[in-house]
Short mmCIF file of C-alpha atoms in Angstrom, two decimals:
data_model
loop_
_atom_site.label_atom_id
_atom_site.label_comp_id
_atom_site.label_asym_id
_atom_site.label_seq_id
_atom_site.Cartn_x
_atom_site.Cartn_y
_atom_site.Cartn_z
CA UNK A 29 0.00 0.00 0.00
CA UNK A 30 1.55 3.27 -1.05
CA UNK A 31 1.78 6.36 1.18
CA UNK A 32 -1.05 8.10 -0.64
CA UNK A 33 -3.46 5.29 0.18
CA UNK A 34 -2.29 5.25 3.80
CA UNK A 35 -3.02 8.97 4.09
CA UNK A 36 -6.45 8.42 2.57
CA UNK A 37 -7.23 5.70 5.12
CA UNK A 38 -6.09 7.89 8.05
CA UNK A 39 -8.18 10.78 6.76
CA UNK A 40 -11.19 8.48 6.40
CA UNK A 41 -10.70 7.19 9.99
CA UNK A 42 -10.54 10.74 11.36
CA UNK A 43 -13.73 11.61 9.51
CA UNK A 44 -15.55 8.55 10.89
CA UNK A 45 -14.29 8.94 14.51
CA UNK A 46 -14.70 12.55 15.60
CA UNK A 47 -12.11 13.74 18.09
CA UNK A 48 -9.60 11.04 17.20
CA UNK A 49 -7.09 13.59 16.00
CA UNK A 50 -7.47 15.82 19.06
CA UNK A 51 -7.24 12.79 21.37
CA UNK A 52 -4.04 11.71 19.67
CA UNK A 53 -2.69 15.22 20.12
CA UNK A 54 -3.67 15.11 23.77
CA UNK A 55 -1.80 11.83 24.29
CA UNK A 56 1.26 13.29 22.61
CA UNK A 57 1.07 16.35 24.84
CA UNK A 58 0.74 14.20 27.96
CA UNK A 59 3.79 12.15 27.04
CA UNK A 60 5.87 15.24 26.26
CA UNK A 61 4.80 17.06 29.43
CA UNK A 62 4.71 14.06 31.78
CA UNK A 63 7.06 15.58 34.35
CA UNK A 64 5.03 18.77 34.59
CA UNK A 65 1.81 16.81 34.88
CA UNK A 66 3.25 14.54 37.58
CA UNK A 67 4.40 17.62 39.49
CA UNK A 68 0.95 19.22 39.26
CA UNK A 69 -0.76 15.99 40.34
CA UNK A 70 1.62 15.62 43.28
CA UNK A 71 0.96 19.23 44.28
CA UNK A 72 -2.80 18.64 44.15
CA UNK A 73 -2.48 15.50 46.30
CA UNK A 74 -0.37 17.35 48.87
CA UNK A 75 -2.82 20.26 48.83
CA UNK A 76 -5.70 17.85 49.45
CA UNK A 77 -4.10 16.03 52.39
CA UNK A 78 -2.27 18.98 53.97
CA UNK A 79 -4.70 21.80 53.23
CA UNK A 80 -5.19 22.66 56.92
CA UNK A 81 -1.45 23.11 57.48
CA UNK A 82 -0.99 25.06 54.25
CA UNK A 83 -3.92 27.34 55.12
CA UNK A 84 -2.47 27.98 58.57
CA UNK A 85 0.95 28.79 57.15
CA UNK A 86 -0.45 31.15 54.50
CA UNK A 87 -2.57 33.03 57.04
CA UNK A 88 0.38 33.30 59.42
CA UNK A 89 2.64 34.73 56.73
CA UNK A 90 -0.09 37.17 55.70
CA UNK A 91 -0.58 38.49 59.25
CA UNK A 92 3.16 38.68 59.91
CA UNK A 93 3.72 40.80 56.80
CA UNK A 94 0.64 42.93 57.54
CA UNK A 95 1.75 43.52 61.12
CA UNK A 96 5.38 44.17 60.23
CA UNK A 97 4.62 46.88 57.70
CA UNK A 98 1.70 48.40 59.62
CA UNK A 99 4.17 50.31 61.79
CA UNK A 100 6.54 51.49 59.05
CA UNK A 101 5.23 55.05 59.49
CA UNK A 102 7.28 55.18 62.71
CA UNK A 103 10.39 55.67 60.56
CA UNK A 104 9.20 59.19 59.77
CA UNK A 105 6.65 59.99 62.49
CA UNK A 106 8.41 60.11 65.83
CA UNK A 107 5.24 60.39 67.92
CA UNK A 108 4.13 57.01 69.29
CA UNK A 109 0.61 56.19 68.14
CA UNK A 110 -1.15 52.88 68.46
CA UNK A 111 -2.06 52.25 64.83
CA UNK A 112 -0.94 48.71 63.98
CA UNK A 113 -2.33 45.35 62.89
CA UNK A 114 -0.16 43.12 65.06
CA UNK A 115 -2.89 42.80 67.70
CA UNK A 116 -5.42 41.82 65.04
CA UNK A 117 -3.20 39.07 63.63
CA UNK A 118 -2.23 37.85 67.10
CA UNK A 119 -5.78 37.52 68.43
CA UNK A 120 -7.39 36.13 65.26
CA UNK A 121 -4.63 33.57 64.66
CA UNK A 122 -4.63 32.43 68.31
CA UNK A 123 -8.41 31.92 68.22
CA UNK A 124 -8.69 30.26 64.81
CA UNK A 125 -5.47 28.21 64.62
CA UNK A 126 -4.24 27.93 68.21
CA UNK A 127 -1.92 29.58 70.69
CA UNK A 128 1.40 28.61 69.09
CA UNK A 129 0.61 30.02 65.62
CA UNK A 130 -0.77 33.13 67.30
CA UNK A 131 2.36 33.62 69.38
CA UNK A 132 4.55 33.19 66.30
CA UNK A 133 2.50 35.77 64.38
CA UNK A 134 2.62 38.24 67.27
CA UNK A 135 6.29 37.81 68.16
CA UNK A 136 7.68 37.74 64.62
CA UNK A 137 5.35 40.51 63.45
CA UNK A 138 6.36 42.78 66.32
CA UNK A 139 10.07 42.02 65.91
CA UNK A 140 10.01 42.79 62.18
CA UNK A 141 7.89 45.89 62.74
CA UNK A 142 10.39 47.27 65.24
CA UNK A 143 13.32 46.48 62.94
CA UNK A 144 11.65 47.96 59.84
CA UNK A 145 10.62 51.11 61.70
CA UNK A 146 14.12 51.34 63.22
CA UNK A 147 12.74 51.57 66.75
CA UNK A 148 13.93 48.31 68.27
CA UNK A 149 15.31 49.01 71.78
CA UNK A 150 15.97 47.09 74.98
CA UNK A 151 12.55 48.18 76.31
CA UNK A 152 10.76 46.36 73.46
CA UNK A 153 10.85 43.18 75.54
CA UNK A 154 7.95 44.67 77.55
CA UNK A 155 5.78 44.48 74.43
CA UNK A 156 6.84 40.85 73.90
CA UNK A 157 5.58 40.02 77.40
CA UNK A 158 2.23 41.61 76.53
CA UNK A 159 2.11 39.70 73.24
CA UNK A 160 2.76 36.41 75.06
CA UNK A 161 -0.01 36.99 77.60
CA UNK A 162 -2.54 37.97 74.92
CA UNK A 163 -1.67 35.01 72.69
CA UNK A 164 -2.03 32.53 75.54
CA UNK A 165 -5.29 33.91 76.95
CA UNK A 166 -7.19 34.97 73.80
CA UNK A 167 -8.74 31.51 73.07
CA UNK A 168 -10.08 31.27 76.64
CA UNK A 169 -11.54 34.77 76.57
CA UNK A 170 -13.12 34.03 73.18
CA UNK A 171 -14.85 31.02 74.75
CA UNK A 172 -16.00 33.05 77.77
CA UNK A 173 -17.36 35.75 75.45
CA UNK A 174 -19.51 33.15 73.63
CA UNK A 175 -17.47 33.45 70.44
CA UNK A 176 -17.55 37.23 70.15
CA UNK A 177 -14.35 38.32 68.41
CA UNK A 178 -15.23 41.98 69.01
CA UNK A 179 -15.49 41.62 72.79
CA UNK A 180 -12.43 39.36 72.87
CA UNK A 181 -10.31 41.75 70.82
CA UNK A 182 -11.24 44.77 72.93
CA UNK A 183 -10.53 42.90 76.18
CA UNK A 184 -7.18 41.69 74.82
CA UNK A 185 -6.28 45.24 73.79
CA UNK A 186 -7.07 46.56 77.26
CA UNK A 187 -5.09 43.70 78.85
CA UNK A 188 -2.12 44.34 76.57
CA UNK A 189 -2.00 48.03 77.48
CA UNK A 190 -2.46 47.26 81.18
CA UNK A 191 0.65 45.06 80.96
CA UNK A 192 2.96 47.23 78.89
CA UNK A 193 2.17 50.69 80.27
CA UNK A 194 3.64 50.13 83.76
CA UNK A 195 6.65 48.41 82.21
CA UNK A 196 7.46 51.25 79.84
CA UNK A 197 6.96 53.89 82.54
CA UNK A 198 9.28 52.00 84.90
CA UNK A 199 11.89 51.94 82.13
CA UNK A 200 11.73 55.72 81.79
CA UNK A 201 9.21 56.33 79.01
CA UNK A 202 7.54 59.73 78.88
CA UNK A 203 4.11 59.68 80.52
CA UNK A 204 2.49 61.87 77.85
CA UNK A 205 3.85 59.81 74.94
CA UNK A 206 2.85 56.57 76.66
CA UNK A 207 -0.66 57.86 77.34
CA UNK A 208 -1.01 58.95 73.70
CA UNK A 209 -0.03 55.48 72.52
CA UNK A 210 -2.45 53.77 74.91
CA UNK A 211 -5.42 55.96 73.97
CA UNK A 212 -4.88 55.73 70.20
CA UNK A 213 -4.12 51.99 70.44
CA UNK A 214 -7.38 51.29 72.25
CA UNK A 215 -9.47 53.48 69.93
CA UNK A 216 -7.93 51.99 66.79
CA UNK A 217 -8.35 48.39 67.94
CA UNK A 218 -11.94 48.96 69.03
CA UNK A 219 -12.60 49.92 65.42
CA UNK A 220 -10.53 47.02 64.03
CA UNK A 221 -12.23 44.38 66.17
CA UNK A 222 -15.66 45.84 65.52
CA UNK A 223 -15.50 45.97 61.73
CA UNK A 224 -12.53 44.01 60.34
CA UNK A 225 -11.98 41.09 62.73
CA UNK A 226 -15.55 39.64 62.52
CA UNK A 227 -15.26 39.35 58.74
CA UNK A 228 -11.83 37.69 58.95
CA UNK A 229 -13.00 35.17 61.56
CA UNK A 230 -16.05 34.24 59.44
CA UNK A 231 -13.80 33.63 56.44
CA UNK A 232 -11.14 31.64 58.30
CA UNK A 233 -13.46 29.56 60.47
#
């Protein structure tokens, strides 16, 4: 059988079996791209079995970055104000994913924020003590508040300021500057936990 007849037979087969040509092309593509396909399949399997861990890690990284850069204005504004998202990430992560992830988000977020804003000093350890107490107690307070993230967040903000204010004053901080930070920190976080935190908790839980 000459090549012309073979071509005629193949053409006739394609005309009688719709999709045969595209299926053959698909098989060729699968063979050529087998390593990419295997990688994608493996990634999907890992995503399926480890989704909870991946979700936790992604949320932690998000809150750490958000918290770290939320205080970058301190590089240029030398007045201490309490506008930051570290408390939000700390409380939400502790409640949704547990104390350890929450502590990591709070500690790492605060450390990076202080480094980025060029305000890291020996007295910063007072804030780390406050972060630790909030991270450890937030899940319990959330339970006592019948699952109210707004009430929990406000209580945690008040607790945090009650812990750090005496510490900073004992270390020589200016009373007026410390009072300004406390007042603005409470006001800002009342707003955050009233309007932003409830939406985040609904999405993550």
